[in-house]
CSV table of C-alpha atoms in Angstrom, one decimal:
chain,number,residue,atom,x,y,z
N,1415,MET,CA,4.2,-19.9,23.1
N,1416,PRO,CA,5.4,-17.9,20.1
N,1417,THR,CA,6.7,-14.4,20.8
N,1418,VAL,CA,5.6,-11.2,19.0
N,1419,ALA,CA,7.9,-8.3,19.7
N,1420,LEU,CA,6.5,-4.9,19.0
N,1421,LEU,CA,9.2,-2.3,18.3
N,1422,THR,CA,8.6,0.8,20.4
N,1423,ALA,CA,11.4,3.1,19.4
N,1424,GLY,CA,11.4,6.5,17.9
N,1425,HIS,CA,8.4,8.7,17.3
N,1426,LEU,CA,5.8,6.1,16.2
N,1427,LEU,CA,2.2,6.5,15.1
N,1428,HIS,CA,-0.1,5.3,17.8
N,1429,PHE,CA,-2.7,3.7,15.5
N,1430,GLU,CA,-0.4,1.1,14.1
N,1431,LEU,CA,1.2,0.2,17.4
N,1432,GLY,CA,-2.2,0.0,19.1
N,1433,VAL,CA,-3.6,-2.1,16.3
N,1434,ALA,CA,-0.7,-4.6,16.6
N,1435,TYR,CA,-1.0,-4.7,20.4
N,1436,GLU,CA,-4.8,-5.2,20.2
N,1437,ILE,CA,-4.6,-8.0,17.6
N,1438,PHE,CA,-1.7,-10.0,19.0
N,1439,GLY,CA,-2.3,-9.2,22.7
N,1440,ASN,CA,-5.9,-10.4,22.9
N,1441,PRO,CA,-6.5,-14.1,22.1
N,1442,PRO,CA,-10.0,-15.1,20.8
N,1443,ARG,CA,-11.9,-17.7,22.8
N,1444,GLU,CA,-11.4,-20.2,20.0
N,1445,ALA,CA,-7.6,-20.1,20.4
N,1446,THR,CA,-7.5,-23.0,22.8
N,1447,ALA,CA,-4.1,-24.2,21.6
N,1448,GLY,CA,-2.3,-21.1,22.8
N,1449,TRP,CA,-1.7,-17.6,21.5
N,1450,TYR,CA,1.2,-15.1,21.5
N,1451,ASP,CA,3.5,-13.8,24.1
N,1452,VAL,CA,3.6,-10.1,23.2
N,1453,LEU,CA,6.6,-8.0,24.1
N,1454,LEU,CA,7.1,-4.3,23.9
N,1455,CYS,CA,10.8,-3.8,23.0
N,1456,GLY,CA,12.7,-0.5,22.8
N,1457,PRO,CA,15.6,1.5,24.1
N,1458,GLY,CA,13.5,3.5,26.5
N,1459,PRO,CA,10.2,5.4,27.0
N,1460,VAL,CA,8.8,6.9,23.8
N,1461,GLN,CA,6.0,9.2,22.8
N,1462,VAL,CA,3.4,7.5,20.7
N,1463,GLY,CA,1.0,10.2,19.6
N,1464,PRO,CA,-0.4,11.7,22.8
N,1465,PHE,CA,0.7,8.7,24.9
N,1466,ALA,CA,4.0,7.7,26.6
N,1467,VAL,CA,4.9,4.1,26.2
N,1468,GLU,CA,7.3,2.3,28.5
N,1469,PRO,CA,8.8,-0.9,26.9
N,1470,ASP,CA,9.0,-4.1,28.8
N,1471,HIS,CA,12.3,-5.1,27.3
N,1472,GLY,CA,15.4,-3.5,25.5
N,1473,LEU,CA,16.1,-3.8,21.8
N,1474,GLU,CA,18.2,-6.8,22.4
N,1475,ARG,CA,15.1,-8.8,23.1
N,1476,LEU,CA,14.1,-8.6,19.4
N,1477,VAL,CA,16.7,-11.3,18.9
N,1478,GLY,CA,15.1,-14.6,19.6
N,1479,ALA,CA,11.5,-13.4,19.0
N,1480,ASP,CA,9.5,-15.4,16.5
N,1481,THR,CA,7.9,-12.3,14.9
N,1482,VAL,CA,9.0,-8.6,15.1
N,1483,ILE,CA,6.5,-5.9,14.2
N,1484,VAL,CA,7.8,-2.5,13.2
N,1485,PRO,CA,5.0,0.1,13.4
N,1486,ALA,CA,4.8,3.2,11.3
N,1487,CYS,CA,7.2,6.1,11.7
N,1488,ALA,CA,5.6,9.5,12.1
N,1489,ASP,CA,8.3,11.3,10.0
N,1490,ILE,CA,10.0,9.5,7.2
N,1491,ASP,CA,12.4,12.5,6.8
N,1492,VAL,CA,14.0,11.6,10.1
N,1493,PRO,CA,16.4,8.6,9.7
N,1494,PRO,CA,15.6,5.7,12.0
N,1495,PRO,CA,18.1,5.4,14.9
N,1496,ALA,CA,21.1,3.2,14.1
N,1497,GLU,CA,20.6,1.1,17.1
N,1498,VAL,CA,17.0,0.4,16.0
N,1499,VAL,CA,18.1,-0.5,12.5
N,1500,GLU,CA,20.8,-2.8,13.8
N,1501,ALA,CA,18.4,-4.5,16.2
N,1502,VAL,CA,15.9,-5.2,13.4
N,1503,ARG,CA,18.6,-6.6,11.2
N,1504,ALA,CA,20.0,-8.8,14.0
N,1505,ALA,CA,16.5,-10.1,14.7
N,1506,HIS,CA,16.0,-11.1,11.1
N,1507,GLU,CA,19.4,-12.7,11.0
N,1508,SER,CA,18.5,-14.7,14.1
N,1509,GLY,CA,15.5,-16.2,12.3
N,1510,ALA,CA,12.7,-13.8,13.2
N,1511,ARG,CA,9.8,-13.0,10.8
N,1512,VAL,CA,9.9,-9.2,10.5
N,1513,ALA,CA,6.8,-7.3,9.4
N,1514,SER,CA,6.5,-3.5,8.9
N,1515,LEU,CA,3.2,-1.5,9.2
N,1516,CYS,CA,2.9,1.4,6.8
N,1517,THR,CA,6.0,3.6,6.9
N,1518,GLY,CA,7.8,1.1,9.2
N,1519,ALA,CA,9.0,-0.2,5.8
N,1520,PHE,CA,11.6,2.6,5.9
N,1521,VAL,CA,13.2,0.9,9.0
N,1522,LEU,CA,13.3,-2.4,7.1
N,1523,GLY,CA,14.8,-0.7,4.1
N,1524,ALA,CA,17.5,0.9,6.2
N,1525,ALA,CA,18.3,-2.6,7.7
N,1526,GLY,CA,18.7,-3.9,4.1
N,1527,LEU,CA,15.8,-6.3,4.5
N,1528,LEU,CA,14.0,-5.0,1.4
N,1529,ASP,CA,16.8,-5.5,-1.1
N,1530,GLY,CA,15.8,-8.0,-3.7
N,1531,ARG,CA,12.3,-8.3,-2.2
N,1532,ARG,CA,8.8,-7.0,-3.0
N,1533,ALA,CA,7.6,-4.4,-0.6
N,1534,THR,CA,4.9,-1.8,-0.1
N,1535,THR,CA,4.1,1.1,2.2
N,1536,HIS,CA,1.4,3.9,2.2
N,1537,TRP,CA,1.0,4.9,-1.4
N,1538,ALA,CA,1.9,8.5,-0.7
N,1539,HIS,CA,5.4,7.4,0.4
N,1540,ALA,CA,6.0,4.6,-2.0
N,1541,ALA,CA,8.0,6.7,-4.5
N,1542,GLU,CA,10.3,7.8,-1.7
N,1543,LEU,CA,10.8,4.3,-0.4
N,1544,SER,CA,11.7,3.2,-3.9
N,1545,ALA,CA,14.1,6.1,-4.4
N,1546,ARG,CA,15.9,5.3,-1.1
N,1547,HIS,CA,16.1,1.6,-1.6
N,1548,PRO,CA,16.4,1.0,-5.4
N,1549,LEU,CA,17.1,-2.7,-4.9
N,1550,ALA,CA,13.6,-3.2,-3.5
N,1551,GLU,CA,10.7,-3.9,-5.7
N,1552,VAL,CA,8.2,-1.4,-4.3
N,1553,ASP,CA,4.6,-1.9,-5.3
N,1554,PRO,CA,2.5,1.1,-4.4
N,1555,ASP,CA,-0.8,-0.5,-5.1
N,1556,VAL,CA,-1.1,-3.6,-2.9
N,1557,LEU,CA,-2.4,-3.9,0.7
N,1558,TYR,CA,0.6,-6.0,1.8
N,1559,THR,CA,3.4,-8.2,0.6
N,1560,ASP,CA,4.7,-11.5,2.0
N,1561,ASN,CA,8.2,-12.7,1.3
N,1562,GLY,CA,8.1,-15.3,4.0
N,1563,SER,CA,10.5,-13.8,6.5
N,1564,VAL,CA,9.9,-10.2,5.5
N,1565,LEU,CA,6.4,-8.7,5.2
N,1566,THR,CA,5.3,-5.1,4.6
N,1567,SER,CA,1.9,-3.4,4.6
N,1568,ALA,CA,0.3,-0.2,3.3
N,1569,GLY,CA,-1.3,2.3,5.6
N,1570,LYS,CA,-3.8,2.2,8.5
N,1571,ALA,CA,-6.4,-0.5,7.6
N,1572,ALA,CA,-3.9,-2.5,5.6
N,1573,ALA,CA,-1.9,-2.8,8.8
N,1574,VAL,CA,-4.9,-4.7,10.2
N,1575,ASP,CA,-5.0,-6.9,7.0
N,1576,LEU,CA,-1.3,-7.8,7.5
N,1577,CYS,CA,-1.8,-8.7,11.2
N,1578,LEU,CA,-4.8,-10.9,10.3
N,1579,HIS,CA,-2.7,-12.5,7.5
N,1580,LEU,CA,0.0,-13.4,10.1
N,1581,ILE,CA,-2.6,-14.9,12.4
N,1582,HIS,CA,-4.1,-16.9,9.4
N,1583,LEU,CA,-0.6,-18.3,8.7
N,1584,ASP,CA,0.0,-19.2,12.3
N,1585,HIS,CA,-3.5,-20.4,13.4
N,1586,GLY,CA,-5.6,-21.0,10.3
N,1587,ALA,CA,-8.6,-19.3,8.7
N,1588,ALA,CA,-11.1,-20.0,11.5
N,1589,ILE,CA,-9.1,-18.2,14.2
N,1590,ALA,CA,-8.2,-15.3,11.8
N,1591,ASN,CA,-11.9,-14.9,11.0
N,1592,SER,CA,-12.8,-14.9,14.6
N,1593,VAL,CA,-10.3,-12.0,15.3
N,1594,ALA,CA,-11.6,-10.2,12.2
N,1595,ARG,CA,-15.2,-10.4,13.5
N,1596,ARG,CA,-14.1,-9.0,16.8
N,1597,LEU,CA,-12.5,-6.1,15.0
N,1598,VAL,CA,-15.6,-5.7,12.7
N,1599,MET,CA,-13.3,-6.1,9.7
N,1600,PRO,CA,-13.8,-8.0,6.4
N,1601,LEU,CA,-13.0,-11.7,7.0
N,1602,HIS,CA,-10.4,-11.6,4.2
N,1603,ARG,CA,-8.8,-9.0,2.0
N,1604,PRO,CA,-6.0,-10.5,0.0
N,1605,GLY,CA,-2.6,-8.7,-0.1
N,1606,GLY,CA,-2.9,-8.3,-3.8
N,1607,GLN,CA,-6.0,-6.2,-3.5
N,1608,ALA,CA,-5.2,-2.6,-4.4
N,1609,GLN,CA,-4.9,0.4,-2.1
N,1610,PHE,CA,-7.8,2.5,-3.4
N,1611,VAL,CA,-5.7,5.5,-4.3
N,1612,ALA,CA,-7.5,8.7,-5.4
N,1613,THR,CA,-6.4,10.3,-8.6
N,1614,PRO,CA,-3.0,11.8,-7.9
N,1615,VAL,CA,-2.5,15.6,-7.8
N,1616,GLN,CA,-0.8,17.0,-10.8
N,1617,ALA,CA,3.0,17.4,-10.6
N,1618,ARG,CA,4.3,20.8,-9.9
N,1619,GLY,CA,4.8,23.3,-12.7
N,1620,ASP,CA,8.6,22.8,-12.6
N,1621,HIS,CA,8.3,19.0,-13.1
N,1622,ALA,CA,10.1,17.7,-16.2
N,1623,LEU,CA,7.0,16.0,-17.5
N,1624,SER,CA,4.3,18.3,-15.9
N,1625,GLN,CA,2.9,19.8,-19.1
N,1626,LEU,CA,2.9,16.5,-20.9
N,1627,LEU,CA,1.1,14.7,-18.0
N,1628,ALA,CA,-1.5,17.5,-17.9
N,1629,TRP,CA,-2.1,17.3,-21.6
N,1630,ALA,CA,-2.5,13.5,-21.6
N,1631,GLN,CA,-4.8,13.5,-18.6
N,1632,GLN,CA,-7.2,15.8,-20.5
N,1633,ARG,CA,-7.3,13.2,-23.3
N,1634,LEU,CA,-7.7,9.9,-21.5
N,1635,ASP,CA,-10.8,9.2,-23.6
N,1636,GLN,CA,-8.6,9.1,-26.7
N,1637,PRO,CA,-6.4,6.1,-27.9
N,1638,LEU,CA,-3.1,7.7,-26.9
N,1639,THR,CA,0.1,5.9,-27.7
N,1640,VAL,CA,3.7,6.3,-26.6
N,1641,THR,CA,4.4,7.8,-30.0
N,1642,ASP,CA,1.7,10.3,-29.5
N,1643,LEU,CA,3.2,11.3,-26.1
N,1644,ALA,CA,6.7,11.5,-27.6
N,1645,ARG,CA,5.5,13.6,-30.5
N,1646,ARG,CA,3.8,16.0,-28.1
N,1647,ALA,CA,7.0,16.2,-26.0
N,1648,ASN,CA,9.1,16.7,-29.1
N,1649,THR,CA,11.3,13.8,-28.2
N,1650,SER,CA,11.9,10.1,-29.2
N,1651,PRO,CA,9.8,7.3,-27.6
N,1652,ARG,CA,13.0,5.8,-26.2
N,1653,HIS,CA,14.1,9.0,-24.5
N,1654,LEU,CA,10.5,9.6,-23.2
N,1655,GLY,CA,10.5,6.1,-21.7
N,1656,ARG,CA,13.8,6.9,-19.9
N,1657,GLN,CA,12.2,10.2,-18.6
N,1658,PHE,CA,9.1,8.4,-17.3
N,1659,ARG,CA,11.1,5.7,-15.5
N,1660,SER,CA,13.3,8.4,-13.9
N,1661,VAL,CA,10.6,10.8,-12.9
N,1662,ILE,CA,7.5,8.7,-12.5
N,1663,GLY,CA,8.9,5.3,-11.8
N,1664,GLN,CA,6.7,3.7,-14.6
N,1665,THR,CA,6.8,3.3,-18.3
N,1666,PRO,CA,4.6,5.7,-20.3
N,1667,LEU,CA,2.1,2.9,-21.0
N,1668,GLN,CA,2.0,1.9,-17.4
N,1669,TRP,CA,1.3,5.5,-16.4
N,1670,LEU,CA,-1.4,5.8,-19.0
N,1671,LEU,CA,-3.1,2.7,-17.8
N,1672,THR,CA,-3.0,3.8,-14.2
N,1673,GLN,CA,-4.5,7.2,-15.1
N,1674,ARG,CA,-7.3,5.5,-17.1
N,1675,VAL,CA,-8.1,3.3,-14.2
N,1676,ARG,CA,-8.0,6.2,-11.7
N,1677,ARG,CA,-10.4,8.1,-13.9
N,1678,ALA,CA,-12.6,5.1,-14.1
N,1679,GLN,CA,-12.6,4.9,-10.3
N,1680,GLU,CA,-13.7,8.6,-10.2
N,1681,LEU,CA,-16.6,8.0,-12.6
N,1682,LEU,CA,-17.7,4.8,-10.9
N,1683,GLU,CA,-17.8,6.7,-7.6
N,1684,THR,CA,-19.5,9.9,-8.7
N,1685,THR,CA,-21.8,9.1,-11.7
N,1686,ASP,CA,-24.4,6.6,-12.9
N,1687,GLU,CA,-22.6,5.9,-16.1
N,1688,SER,CA,-22.7,2.3,-17.3
N,1689,VAL,CA,-19.5,0.3,-17.3
N,1690,GLU,CA,-19.5,0.4,-21.1
N,1691,ALA,CA,-19.8,4.3,-21.0
N,1692,VAL,CA,-17.0,4.5,-18.4
N,1693,ALA,CA,-14.8,2.3,-20.7
N,1694,HIS,CA,-15.3,4.7,-23.6
N,1695,ALA,CA,-14.8,7.8,-21.4
N,1696,THR,CA,-11.4,6.4,-20.1
N,1697,GLY,CA,-10.1,5.2,-23.5
N,1698,MET,CA,-10.5,1.5,-22.6
N,1699,GLY,CA,-12.8,0.9,-25.6
N,1700,THR,CA,-15.0,-1.9,-24.3
N,1701,ALA,CA,-16.5,-2.9,-21.0
N,1702,THR,CA,-14.6,-6.2,-21.2
N,1703,THR,CA,-11.2,-4.4,-21.5
N,1704,LEU,CA,-12.1,-2.1,-18.6
N,1705,ARG,CA,-13.2,-5.0,-16.4
N,1706,ARG,CA,-10.0,-6.9,-17.1
N,1707,GLN,CA,-7.6,-4.0,-16.6
N,1708,PHE,CA,-9.5,-2.5,-13.7
N,1709,LYS,CA,-9.4,-5.8,-11.8
N,1710,ARG,CA,-5.7,-6.3,-12.5
N,1711,VAL,CA,-4.9,-2.8,-11.2
N,1712,VAL,CA,-7.4,-2.3,-8.4
N,1713,GLY,CA,-8.0,-5.9,-7.4
N,1714,VAL,CA,-11.8,-6.0,-7.7
N,1715,PRO,CA,-14.2,-5.7,-10.6
N,1716,PRO,CA,-15.7,-2.2,-11.5
N,1717,ASP,CA,-19.1,-3.2,-10.2
N,1718,SER,CA,-17.8,-4.3,-6.8
N,1719,TYR,CA,-15.8,-1.1,-6.6
N,1720,ARG,CA,-18.8,1.0,-7.3
N,1721,ARG,CA,-20.9,-0.8,-4.6
N,1722,SER,CA,-18.1,-0.1,-2.0
N,1723,PHE,CA,-17.2,3.5,-2.9
N,1724,ARG,CA,-20.3,4.9,-4.5
N,1725,SER,CA,-21.2,8.4,-3.4
N,1726,SER,CA,-24.7,8.7,-2.0
N,1727,GLU,CA,-25.7,11.3,-4.6
N,1728,PRO,CA,-23.9,11.0,-8.0
N,1729,ALA,CA,-22.7,14.2,-9.6
N,1730,THR,CA,-24.2,13.2,-13.0
N,1731,SER,CA,-26.6,10.6,-14.3
N,1732,ARG,CA,-26.1,9.9,-18.0
N,1733,ARG,CA,-26.8,6.1,-18.3
């Protein structure tokens, strides 16, 4: 029987730990060929939200487990304990598949498991994860990443997606779908589907690019170029590119595309505008271009997104 070790160290978030325990600890009736032996592993009792959790095993039991699940950390500003980091590293070196849920990625990063690998976490903390672990390829948009022996997920619901993905890998689609139905979850959301991030709040006034970003966001319906942005910032396109990569973590064109897509999300959610009109309002030009870029960034077509996230009463109706 394969073992799934749930890390119960530090101040964890109870949702992610509870989700993993519920999914891996309760076999569906269809799993007649066996399920998982779930272990709670940690250095001692921990507070998980309002609950106290007493682990069944010490951290040393992570070594030898088939899968190690690292739940989310409640405070990413507090470094994970050295003994926890070492135990996760040792488990991976011993052959365990290690998966983080939400901000649990910071533990994997501290253990060096994200270096040279694609990773994600909750979009609000992705920039910090990238800054701390520059050798990782942090993708703030996807639901989860799978590098074989190292997997990471975004926040909350994406933790469920990753757990279901692991069951799919181990037991096949029919069993994974059975678990999903029990959880009243979609049968399958691929890892590449985007985190549906709201339009980001403007950077603070003392931000190096704050005024330029605000200026550009007011003109997303216009065909802005990097040259236009550089001219506005009174600098060269090359220097502006370096600034964007340093401050934003994207090139100017990547940032512009992201803002156009986020604005399109807002219009699809709150108005009755046609896809063609949304394309013009966001500087995409045509509905074909919007559909292609929107699906690439968000993971679903604009029409599907509107059906999922449509407000009950649109703010405007200008079809």
